[in-house]
Short mmCIF file of C-alpha atoms in Angstrom, two decimals:
data_model
loop_
_atom_site.label_atom_id
_atom_site.label_comp_id
_atom_site.label_asym_id
_atom_site.label_seq_id
_atom_site.Cartn_x
_atom_site.Cartn_y
_atom_site.Cartn_z
CA MET E 8 17.98 -1.21 -22.92
CA SER E 9 16.73 2.02 -24.91
CA THR E 10 14.70 5.00 -22.60
CA ALA E 11 11.48 3.30 -24.24
CA GLU E 12 12.17 -0.21 -23.20
CA ARG E 13 13.24 0.89 -19.79
CA ALA E 14 9.96 2.97 -19.27
CA VAL E 15 7.86 0.23 -20.58
CA ARG E 16 8.96 -2.08 -17.88
CA ARG E 17 8.64 0.52 -14.97
CA LEU E 18 5.36 1.46 -16.02
CA ALA E 19 4.17 -2.26 -16.06
CA ASP E 20 5.85 -2.51 -12.32
CA LEU E 21 3.32 0.42 -11.10
CA GLU E 22 0.55 -0.55 -9.09
CA GLY E 23 -2.87 -1.53 -11.07
CA SER E 24 -4.10 -4.06 -13.41
CA ASP E 25 -3.08 -5.61 -16.66
CA ARG E 26 -5.53 -3.25 -18.08
CA ALA E 27 -4.38 -0.15 -16.55
CA ALA E 28 -0.59 -1.01 -17.30
CA ALA E 29 -1.53 -1.50 -21.24
CA ARG E 30 -3.18 2.19 -20.78
CA ARG E 31 -0.15 3.64 -19.39
CA THR E 32 1.88 2.00 -22.20
CA THR E 33 -0.36 3.28 -25.15
CA LEU E 34 0.21 6.75 -23.22
CA LEU E 35 4.14 6.36 -23.48
CA GLN E 36 4.08 5.52 -27.22
CA MET E 37 1.66 8.45 -28.28
CA VAL E 38 4.11 10.39 -26.20
CA LEU E 39 7.14 9.17 -27.59
CA SER E 40 5.78 9.45 -31.10
CA ARG E 41 5.07 13.01 -30.86
CA LEU E 42 8.10 13.77 -29.37
CA ALA E 43 9.96 12.06 -32.26
CA THR E 44 8.29 14.18 -34.84
CA LEU E 45 9.07 17.76 -32.30
CA ALA E 46 12.70 16.79 -31.10
CA GLY E 47 13.78 13.86 -32.96
CA GLU E 48 15.37 12.21 -29.89
CA GLU E 49 14.66 10.25 -27.06
CA PRO E 50 14.06 12.19 -23.77
CA PRO E 51 16.43 12.26 -21.20
CA LEU E 52 13.41 12.70 -18.78
CA LEU E 53 10.07 10.53 -18.58
CA LEU E 54 7.86 10.88 -15.90
CA TRP E 55 4.73 9.18 -14.38
CA VAL E 56 2.28 11.71 -12.76
CA PRO E 57 -0.97 9.86 -11.48
CA GLY E 58 -4.43 11.58 -10.59
CA ARG E 59 -5.83 11.44 -6.90
CA LEU E 60 -8.82 9.50 -5.22
CA GLU E 61 -10.05 11.22 -1.99
CA MET E 62 -11.88 8.83 0.23
CA PHE E 63 -12.70 11.22 3.01
CA GLY E 64 -11.68 15.07 3.80
CA LYS E 65 -14.01 16.91 1.44
CA HIS E 66 -12.92 20.54 1.86
CA THR E 67 -10.77 20.13 4.78
CA ASP E 68 -7.32 20.32 3.94
CA TYR E 69 -6.95 24.22 2.87
CA ALA E 70 -8.80 24.88 6.30
CA GLY E 71 -6.22 22.64 8.24
CA GLY E 72 -7.88 19.48 8.80
CA ARG E 73 -7.39 15.89 7.82
CA THR E 74 -7.50 13.49 4.81
CA LEU E 75 -7.51 10.32 3.51
CA VAL E 76 -6.17 9.85 -0.02
CA ALA E 77 -4.64 7.48 -2.70
CA ALA E 78 -3.20 7.98 -6.01
CA VAL E 79 -5.16 6.10 -8.84
CA PRO E 80 -3.66 4.02 -11.50
CA ARG E 81 -4.65 6.44 -14.20
CA GLY E 82 -2.75 9.58 -14.87
CA PHE E 83 -0.08 11.54 -17.15
CA VAL E 84 2.94 10.40 -18.84
CA VAL E 85 5.26 13.19 -19.27
CA ALA E 86 8.38 13.44 -21.31
CA ALA E 87 10.93 16.11 -21.66
CA VAL E 88 14.04 17.15 -23.58
CA ARG E 89 16.18 20.37 -23.07
CA ARG E 90 16.04 23.22 -25.88
CA SER E 91 18.75 25.28 -26.79
CA ASP E 92 16.96 28.53 -27.83
CA GLY E 93 15.36 29.36 -24.32
CA ARG E 94 11.76 28.53 -25.62
CA LEU E 95 9.31 26.24 -23.90
CA HIS E 96 6.99 24.20 -25.98
CA VAL E 97 4.37 22.16 -24.40
CA THR E 98 2.12 19.53 -26.05
CA ASP E 99 -0.89 17.70 -25.54
CA ALA E 100 -0.34 14.92 -27.52
CA ALA E 101 -3.54 13.04 -27.20
CA ARG E 102 -5.66 16.13 -28.17
CA GLU E 103 -2.80 17.53 -30.59
CA GLN E 104 -2.90 21.06 -28.73
CA SER E 105 0.11 23.00 -27.88
CA VAL E 106 1.14 25.88 -26.06
CA SER E 107 4.73 27.65 -26.45
CA PHE E 108 6.72 30.66 -24.63
CA ASP E 109 9.78 32.84 -25.33
CA ALA E 110 12.84 32.93 -23.54
CA SER E 111 11.45 35.45 -21.15
CA GLY E 112 8.32 33.07 -20.52
CA CYS E 113 5.82 35.09 -22.84
CA PRO E 114 3.43 33.16 -24.58
CA LEU E 115 3.80 32.72 -28.10
CA ALA E 116 1.42 32.58 -31.22
CA GLU E 117 2.06 32.39 -34.37
CA GLY E 118 3.81 35.40 -35.75
CA GLY E 119 4.55 36.73 -32.36
CA THR E 120 3.35 37.24 -28.81
CA GLY E 121 0.04 36.22 -27.89
CA SER E 122 -2.52 36.41 -25.18
CA ARG E 123 -2.55 34.74 -21.93
CA PRO E 124 -3.24 31.16 -22.54
CA SER E 125 -6.57 29.66 -21.19
CA GLY E 126 -7.79 26.26 -20.16
CA TRP E 127 -4.76 23.50 -19.68
CA ARG E 128 -2.35 26.17 -21.32
CA ASN E 129 -3.16 28.68 -18.28
CA TYR E 130 -2.10 26.08 -15.83
CA VAL E 131 1.28 25.70 -17.87
CA GLU E 132 1.75 29.57 -17.84
CA THR E 133 1.15 29.67 -14.19
CA VAL E 134 3.93 26.88 -13.40
CA ILE E 135 6.60 28.95 -15.98
CA ARG E 136 5.82 32.01 -14.28
CA ARG E 137 6.24 31.12 -10.56
CA LEU E 138 9.39 29.03 -11.18
CA ARG E 139 10.91 31.87 -13.04
CA ARG E 140 9.84 34.43 -10.04
CA ASN E 141 11.27 32.10 -7.53
CA PHE E 142 14.06 30.51 -9.47
CA PRO E 143 16.07 33.95 -11.04
CA GLY E 144 17.79 33.03 -14.18
CA LEU E 145 15.96 30.01 -15.08
CA ASP E 146 16.89 28.67 -18.36
CA ALA E 147 13.35 26.76 -18.86
CA GLY E 148 13.97 26.02 -22.64
CA ALA E 149 12.30 22.76 -23.03
CA THR E 150 10.20 20.77 -25.40
CA ILE E 151 7.48 18.66 -23.03
CA VAL E 152 4.84 16.29 -24.47
CA PHE E 153 2.09 14.78 -22.11
CA ALA E 154 -0.94 12.33 -22.62
CA SER E 155 -3.20 11.34 -20.18
CA ASP E 156 -5.83 8.88 -19.53
CA LEU E 157 -7.38 10.80 -16.71
CA PRO E 158 -11.06 12.12 -17.37
CA ARG E 159 -10.74 15.88 -17.66
CA ALA E 160 -12.37 18.02 -14.57
CA SER E 161 -13.89 14.76 -13.18
CA GLY E 162 -12.44 15.37 -9.79
CA MET E 163 -9.30 13.09 -10.04
CA SER E 164 -6.89 16.11 -9.87
CA SER E 165 -6.39 16.19 -13.67
CA SER E 166 -5.27 19.91 -13.31
CA SER E 167 -3.23 19.53 -10.30
CA ALA E 168 -1.40 16.37 -12.03
CA LEU E 169 -0.39 18.01 -15.06
CA MET E 170 1.10 21.04 -13.07
CA VAL E 171 3.13 18.72 -10.93
CA GLY E 172 4.22 17.02 -14.26
CA VAL E 173 5.11 20.14 -16.11
CA ALA E 174 6.98 21.88 -12.95
CA ALA E 175 8.81 18.35 -11.78
CA ALA E 176 9.77 18.31 -15.26
CA LEU E 177 11.26 21.84 -15.43
CA VAL E 178 12.63 21.26 -11.85
CA ARG E 179 14.63 18.20 -12.95
CA LEU E 180 15.81 19.57 -16.32
CA GLY E 181 17.12 22.95 -14.75
CA ARG E 182 18.34 21.19 -12.06
CA LEU E 183 16.41 23.37 -9.53
CA ASP E 184 16.40 21.27 -6.83
CA HIS E 185 20.53 21.76 -6.56
CA ARG E 186 19.75 25.41 -6.08
CA PRO E 187 20.24 27.24 -2.87
CA GLU E 188 16.92 28.60 -2.96
CA TRP E 189 15.19 25.18 -3.14
CA ALA E 190 17.41 23.53 -0.85
CA ALA E 191 16.31 26.29 2.05
CA ALA E 192 12.85 25.56 1.42
CA ILE E 193 12.39 22.33 0.03
CA ARG E 194 13.41 19.42 2.18
CA SER E 195 11.19 16.34 1.35
CA PRO E 196 8.91 15.27 -1.26
CA LEU E 197 6.03 16.39 0.96
CA ASP E 198 7.58 20.10 1.15
CA ALA E 199 7.82 19.93 -3.05
CA ALA E 200 4.33 18.62 -3.06
CA SER E 201 3.36 21.66 -1.07
CA TYR E 202 5.14 23.97 -2.99
CA TYR E 203 3.56 22.82 -6.18
CA ALA E 204 0.14 23.17 -4.57
CA CYS E 205 1.38 26.83 -3.80
CA ILE E 206 1.95 27.39 -7.42
CA GLU E 207 -1.34 26.27 -8.24
CA ASN E 208 -2.96 28.70 -5.54
CA GLY E 209 -0.74 31.13 -5.86
CA MET E 210 0.51 31.23 -1.89
CA GLY E 211 3.90 31.80 -0.77
CA PHE E 212 5.80 28.65 0.32
CA ASP E 213 8.56 29.12 2.97
CA GLY E 214 10.69 32.03 1.37
CA LEU E 215 9.31 31.41 -1.98
CA GLY E 216 7.04 34.33 -2.90
CA GLY E 217 3.55 33.68 -4.12
CA GLY E 218 1.81 34.72 -7.17
CA THR E 219 -1.74 34.94 -8.99
CA GLY E 220 -1.89 31.16 -9.29
CA VAL E 221 -4.88 29.41 -11.52
CA GLY E 222 -7.87 31.36 -9.16
CA THR E 223 -8.55 28.61 -7.01
CA HIS E 224 -8.06 29.01 -3.24
CA GLY E 225 -7.13 25.18 -2.31
CA GLY E 226 -5.29 23.50 -0.34
CA SER E 227 -2.48 20.86 -1.08
CA GLU E 228 -4.26 17.08 -0.36
CA ASP E 229 -4.25 16.47 -4.20
CA HIS E 230 -0.46 17.24 -4.65
CA ALA E 231 0.37 15.26 -1.23
CA ALA E 232 -1.45 12.42 -2.67
CA ILE E 233 0.07 12.80 -6.53
CA VAL E 234 3.81 13.30 -5.04
CA THR E 235 3.73 10.76 -1.94
CA ALA E 236 1.11 8.22 -2.54
CA ARG E 237 2.18 4.76 -1.24
CA ALA E 238 0.93 1.90 -3.76
CA GLY E 239 -1.91 -0.09 -2.28
CA HIS E 240 -2.36 2.17 0.80
CA LEU E 241 -4.56 5.06 1.35
CA SER E 242 -2.69 7.98 3.00
CA ALA E 243 -3.57 10.40 6.14
CA PHE E 244 -2.16 13.92 5.88
CA ALA E 245 -3.05 16.93 7.98
CA PHE E 246 -2.83 20.24 6.53
CA VAL E 247 -1.39 23.90 7.31
CA PRO E 248 1.25 23.08 7.74
CA VAL E 249 1.07 19.45 5.79
CA ARG E 250 2.16 16.61 7.80
CA HIS E 251 1.85 12.89 6.83
CA LEU E 252 0.15 11.28 9.45
CA GLU E 253 0.00 7.61 8.58
CA ASP E 254 -0.59 4.88 5.79
CA VAL E 255 -3.49 2.28 5.71
CA ALA E 256 -3.52 -0.76 3.43
CA LEU E 257 -6.66 -1.34 1.25
CA PRO E 258 -7.99 -4.88 2.28
CA GLU E 259 -6.74 -7.46 -0.34
CA PRO E 260 -10.41 -8.68 -0.94
CA TRP E 261 -11.65 -5.21 -1.63
CA ARG E 262 -11.52 -2.94 -4.56
CA PHE E 263 -12.37 0.57 -5.54
CA VAL E 264 -14.41 1.11 -8.22
CA VAL E 265 -14.21 4.83 -9.59
CA THR E 266 -16.19 6.46 -11.96
CA PRO E 267 -16.86 10.10 -13.53
CA SER E 268 -20.27 11.55 -12.78
CA GLY E 269 -20.51 12.91 -16.30
CA VAL E 270 -20.61 16.63 -15.25
CA ALA E 271 -17.41 18.17 -15.54
CA ALA E 272 -16.43 20.62 -12.52
CA ASP E 273 -13.73 22.69 -13.79
CA LYS E 274 -12.15 24.55 -10.89
CA THR E 275 -11.00 27.50 -13.19
CA GLY E 276 -14.44 27.64 -14.83
CA GLY E 277 -17.80 27.65 -14.32
CA ALA E 278 -17.19 25.75 -10.66
CA GLN E 279 -14.42 28.03 -9.66
CA GLY E 280 -17.12 30.57 -8.03
CA PRO E 281 -19.00 27.73 -5.79
CA TYR E 282 -15.54 26.16 -4.85
CA ASN E 283 -14.01 29.41 -3.83
CA ARG E 284 -17.23 30.11 -1.74
CA LEU E 285 -16.38 27.16 0.57
CA ALA E 286 -12.74 28.08 1.22
CA GLU E 287 -14.19 31.68 1.75
CA GLY E 288 -16.56 30.53 4.44
CA ALA E 289 -13.69 28.37 6.06
CA ARG E 290 -11.34 31.94 6.05
CA ALA E 291 -14.55 33.85 7.55
CA LEU E 292 -14.68 31.36 10.73
CA LEU E 293 -11.21 31.61 11.17
CA GLY E 294 -11.51 35.36 10.78
CA LEU E 295 -14.23 35.20 13.74
CA TRP E 296 -12.05 33.15 15.75
CA ASN E 297 -8.85 34.95 15.79
CA GLY E 298 -10.83 38.50 15.95
CA ALA E 299 -12.19 37.22 19.48
CA VAL E 300 -8.65 35.66 20.79
CA ALA E 301 -5.32 37.12 22.00
CA SER E 302 -3.33 34.21 20.09
CA PRO E 303 -4.64 34.01 16.50
CA ALA E 304 -4.45 30.35 14.78
CA ARG E 305 -2.92 29.37 11.62
CA SER E 306 -5.84 27.51 10.64
CA LEU E 307 -9.69 26.44 11.43
CA ALA E 308 -8.27 23.03 12.67
CA GLU E 309 -5.81 24.95 15.20
CA ALA E 310 -8.28 27.18 16.41
CA MET E 311 -10.76 24.23 17.35
CA ALA E 312 -8.09 21.89 18.82
CA SER E 313 -6.70 25.15 21.14
CA SER E 314 -9.03 24.45 23.86
CA GLY E 315 -11.71 22.43 25.15
CA ASP E 316 -14.52 24.97 24.84
CA ALA E 317 -13.38 26.30 21.51
CA ILE E 318 -15.93 24.56 19.33
CA ASP E 319 -18.65 26.00 21.50
CA ARG E 320 -17.66 29.49 21.34
CA LEU E 321 -16.68 29.49 17.69
CA GLU E 322 -20.54 28.38 17.44
CA ARG E 323 -21.67 31.24 19.31
CA LEU E 324 -19.37 33.50 17.33
CA ALA E 325 -20.92 32.32 14.15
CA ALA E 326 -24.60 32.57 15.45
CA ARG E 327 -23.92 36.40 16.12
CA SER E 328 -21.87 37.08 13.25
CA GLN E 329 -22.34 39.66 10.68
CA VAL E 330 -20.01 38.39 7.83
CA ALA E 331 -21.04 39.91 4.71
CA GLY E 332 -22.58 37.38 2.25
CA TRP E 333 -22.53 34.58 5.06
CA PRO E 334 -25.60 34.48 6.94
CA ALA E 335 -24.81 33.23 10.56
CA ALA E 336 -26.96 29.77 9.30
CA ALA E 337 -24.36 29.39 6.46
CA LEU E 338 -21.47 29.82 8.67
CA ALA E 339 -22.91 27.39 11.35
CA ALA E 340 -23.49 24.59 8.34
CA ARG E 341 -19.64 25.42 6.90
CA LEU E 342 -18.62 24.64 10.40
CA ALA E 343 -20.59 21.83 11.38
CA HIS E 344 -19.35 20.33 7.93
CA PHE E 345 -15.66 20.92 8.56
CA LEU E 346 -15.84 19.37 12.14
CA ARG E 347 -17.80 16.42 11.21
CA GLU E 348 -15.72 15.51 8.18
CA ASP E 349 -12.45 16.10 9.76
CA ALA E 350 -13.62 13.59 12.62
CA ARG E 351 -14.25 10.98 10.29
CA ILE E 352 -10.38 9.96 9.26
CA SER E 353 -9.15 8.24 12.53
CA PRO E 354 -12.58 6.16 12.57
CA ALA E 355 -12.20 5.01 8.73
CA ILE E 356 -8.59 4.23 9.29
CA GLU E 357 -9.86 2.00 11.95
CA ALA E 358 -12.11 0.31 9.77
CA LEU E 359 -9.80 -0.50 7.29
CA ARG E 360 -7.67 -1.63 9.51
CA ALA E 361 -10.14 -4.12 10.89
CA GLY E 362 -11.75 -4.97 7.51
CA ASP E 363 -15.32 -3.73 8.75
CA ALA E 364 -17.23 -2.94 5.88
CA ALA E 365 -20.18 -2.11 7.96
CA ALA E 366 -18.14 0.90 9.66
CA LEU E 367 -17.21 2.25 6.47
CA GLY E 368 -20.32 1.95 4.63
CA ALA E 369 -22.10 4.11 7.79
CA LEU E 370 -19.08 6.65 7.28
CA SER E 371 -19.42 6.98 3.67
CA ALA E 372 -22.83 7.31 3.82
CA ASP E 373 -22.79 10.23 6.72
CA SER E 374 -19.98 11.86 4.32
CA GLN E 375 -21.94 11.93 1.30
CA GLN E 376 -25.08 13.13 3.15
CA ASP E 377 -23.23 16.23 4.68
CA ALA E 378 -21.70 17.11 1.56
CA ASP E 379 -25.16 17.33 0.34
CA THR E 380 -26.89 19.02 3.16
CA LEU E 381 -23.63 20.80 4.95
CA LEU E 382 -21.30 21.56 2.51
CA GLY E 383 -24.09 22.34 -0.57
CA ASN E 384 -21.55 21.02 -3.38
CA GLN E 385 -23.61 17.94 -4.60
CA ILE E 386 -25.69 17.69 -7.55
CA PRO E 387 -28.50 15.40 -8.73
CA GLU E 388 -26.08 13.21 -10.68
CA THR E 389 -23.80 12.60 -7.85
CA VAL E 390 -26.30 11.75 -5.40
CA ALA E 391 -28.28 9.62 -7.74
CA LEU E 392 -24.89 7.64 -8.43
CA ALA E 393 -23.94 7.12 -4.70
CA HIS E 394 -27.50 5.95 -4.09
CA ALA E 395 -27.12 3.58 -7.00
CA ALA E 396 -23.96 2.12 -6.22
CA ARG E 397 -25.32 1.00 -2.90
CA SER E 398 -28.32 -0.53 -4.45
CA LEU E 399 -25.96 -2.53 -6.98
CA GLY E 400 -23.88 -4.03 -4.05
CA ALA E 401 -21.62 -1.82 -2.74
CA PHE E 402 -20.99 -1.70 0.85
CA ALA E 403 -19.72 1.92 0.82
CA ALA E 404 -19.96 4.75 -1.94
CA SER E 405 -18.86 8.49 -1.88
CA SER E 406 -18.79 11.36 -4.23
CA PHE E 407 -15.04 13.19 -4.16
CA GLY E 408 -13.30 15.87 -5.53
CA ALA E 409 -14.23 19.71 -5.27
CA GLY E 410 -17.79 18.87 -6.05
CA PHE E 411 -20.18 20.52 -8.58
CA GLY E 412 -19.75 17.35 -10.47
CA GLY E 413 -16.77 15.27 -10.56
CA SER E 414 -16.36 11.85 -9.44
CA LEU E 415 -17.53 8.72 -6.81
CA TRP E 416 -16.01 5.80 -5.37
CA ALA E 417 -17.64 2.82 -4.37
CA LEU E 418 -15.89 -0.33 -2.38
CA VAL E 419 -16.75 -3.65 -3.66
CA GLU E 420 -15.53 -7.54 -3.08
CA ALA E 421 -12.75 -7.99 -5.58
CA ASP E 422 -14.72 -10.89 -7.24
CA SER E 423 -17.63 -8.94 -8.17
CA ALA E 424 -15.84 -5.53 -8.97
CA ASP E 425 -15.95 -6.08 -12.83
CA SER E 426 -19.36 -6.96 -12.58
CA PHE E 427 -20.42 -4.36 -10.39
CA ALA E 428 -18.47 -1.51 -12.49
CA SER E 429 -20.19 -2.63 -15.85
CA ARG E 430 -23.73 -2.35 -14.17
CA TRP E 431 -22.70 0.95 -12.45
CA HIS E 432 -21.62 3.53 -15.12
CA PRO E 433 -20.44 2.72 -18.40
CA GLN E 434 -16.97 4.99 -17.45
CA ALA E 435 -16.14 3.01 -14.27
CA PHE E 436 -13.19 1.46 -13.69
CA VAL E 437 -11.66 -1.31 -10.69
CA MET E 438 -8.49 -0.03 -9.14
CA ARG E 439 -6.35 -0.47 -6.00
CA PRO E 440 -4.73 2.73 -4.79
CA GLY E 441 -1.62 3.62 -7.25
CA SER E 442 1.61 4.42 -7.62
CA PRO E 443 3.08 8.03 -6.91
CA LEU E 444 4.95 10.56 -9.07
CA SER E 445 7.89 8.37 -10.70
CA GLU E 446 10.62 9.06 -12.96
CA LEU E 447 10.47 6.29 -15.42
#
């Protein structure tokens, strides 16, 4: 059996409808065709890298809170082969765009060294720059080709999935997972997910030093879902440090319907400032706490769990704070959102186990409202689409992603899912939770 035939079978076995399987096969054919023109050989490495759905846990992960997430049955097919000249060449087969780096990791333009790449190419450069720093002597010579059916900047983690795909390909081709530096820091797939998140946000990871990242101050929920999701299930995680809490199956009679809002939320573009400000608010609250106690906490969640009166104490600290750029009322709203959203994870899991549609409806309505009034990351389009989902018959619905655009999910009965999707939004698709990062 050829590499392509084996990959088609494995893609078909991943969670998702026949339509999702057909889309993945189309991506595979696109990637293999482009790779054949570039390298003239079948790839020894093929990867599936999904996007991510966040059911609950808006802007809680980087503050040490909890989230409830799943992989989506859309994502990236990535193919990779070694090169003998030490150069790294990465191509988006769908958009016919490429970026190249010389053997030292410098970006190349036609005729010589180019300026720092932008857009998706910046994500690739961030990956190669970090891997070279953490693993000296890395031979990153490779041709990598990818194609994706994830809407760009839609809140489904297309940028994180791309970075995971490129990083995972280089780790496997370069056998970095056999090196002592890797073994000392990364002991599980969840550790690998956390390391990939640190490549993106620039933080160090257990002895693997940090860097500049891509400019966003996010956490690792996207990467945890992409790397370790369980097909057909939602996964609950807690963070700083990341811990897997439990998995819960989506009841068989239900389906998610997911749609982009139509407004791109580019975390390395126009949405970066507003996105990072929410992370800065969580850090400001943690700074207030740590400045007032003898034993500093690693995260806002750890601080709030440290004593029975911790919440009251931090609320009082916030009320009389003078943090530059953060009025007391704004800090109070940021704290209230974190506490309320973090607290939704356990009852959401209970509702899923019990098949309690009414409870999930109430939780999602409150989450959507808090994102609008406390977090302030909603726009008219996401507010209107969440309202429309309920008007059209969804029993639960909410926006997800970084906000300021992005996507929404709705929960409906399986037998009405297709009809609901067609009435809700032209780009809506029906799904069950998908499969994680997989070697094909």
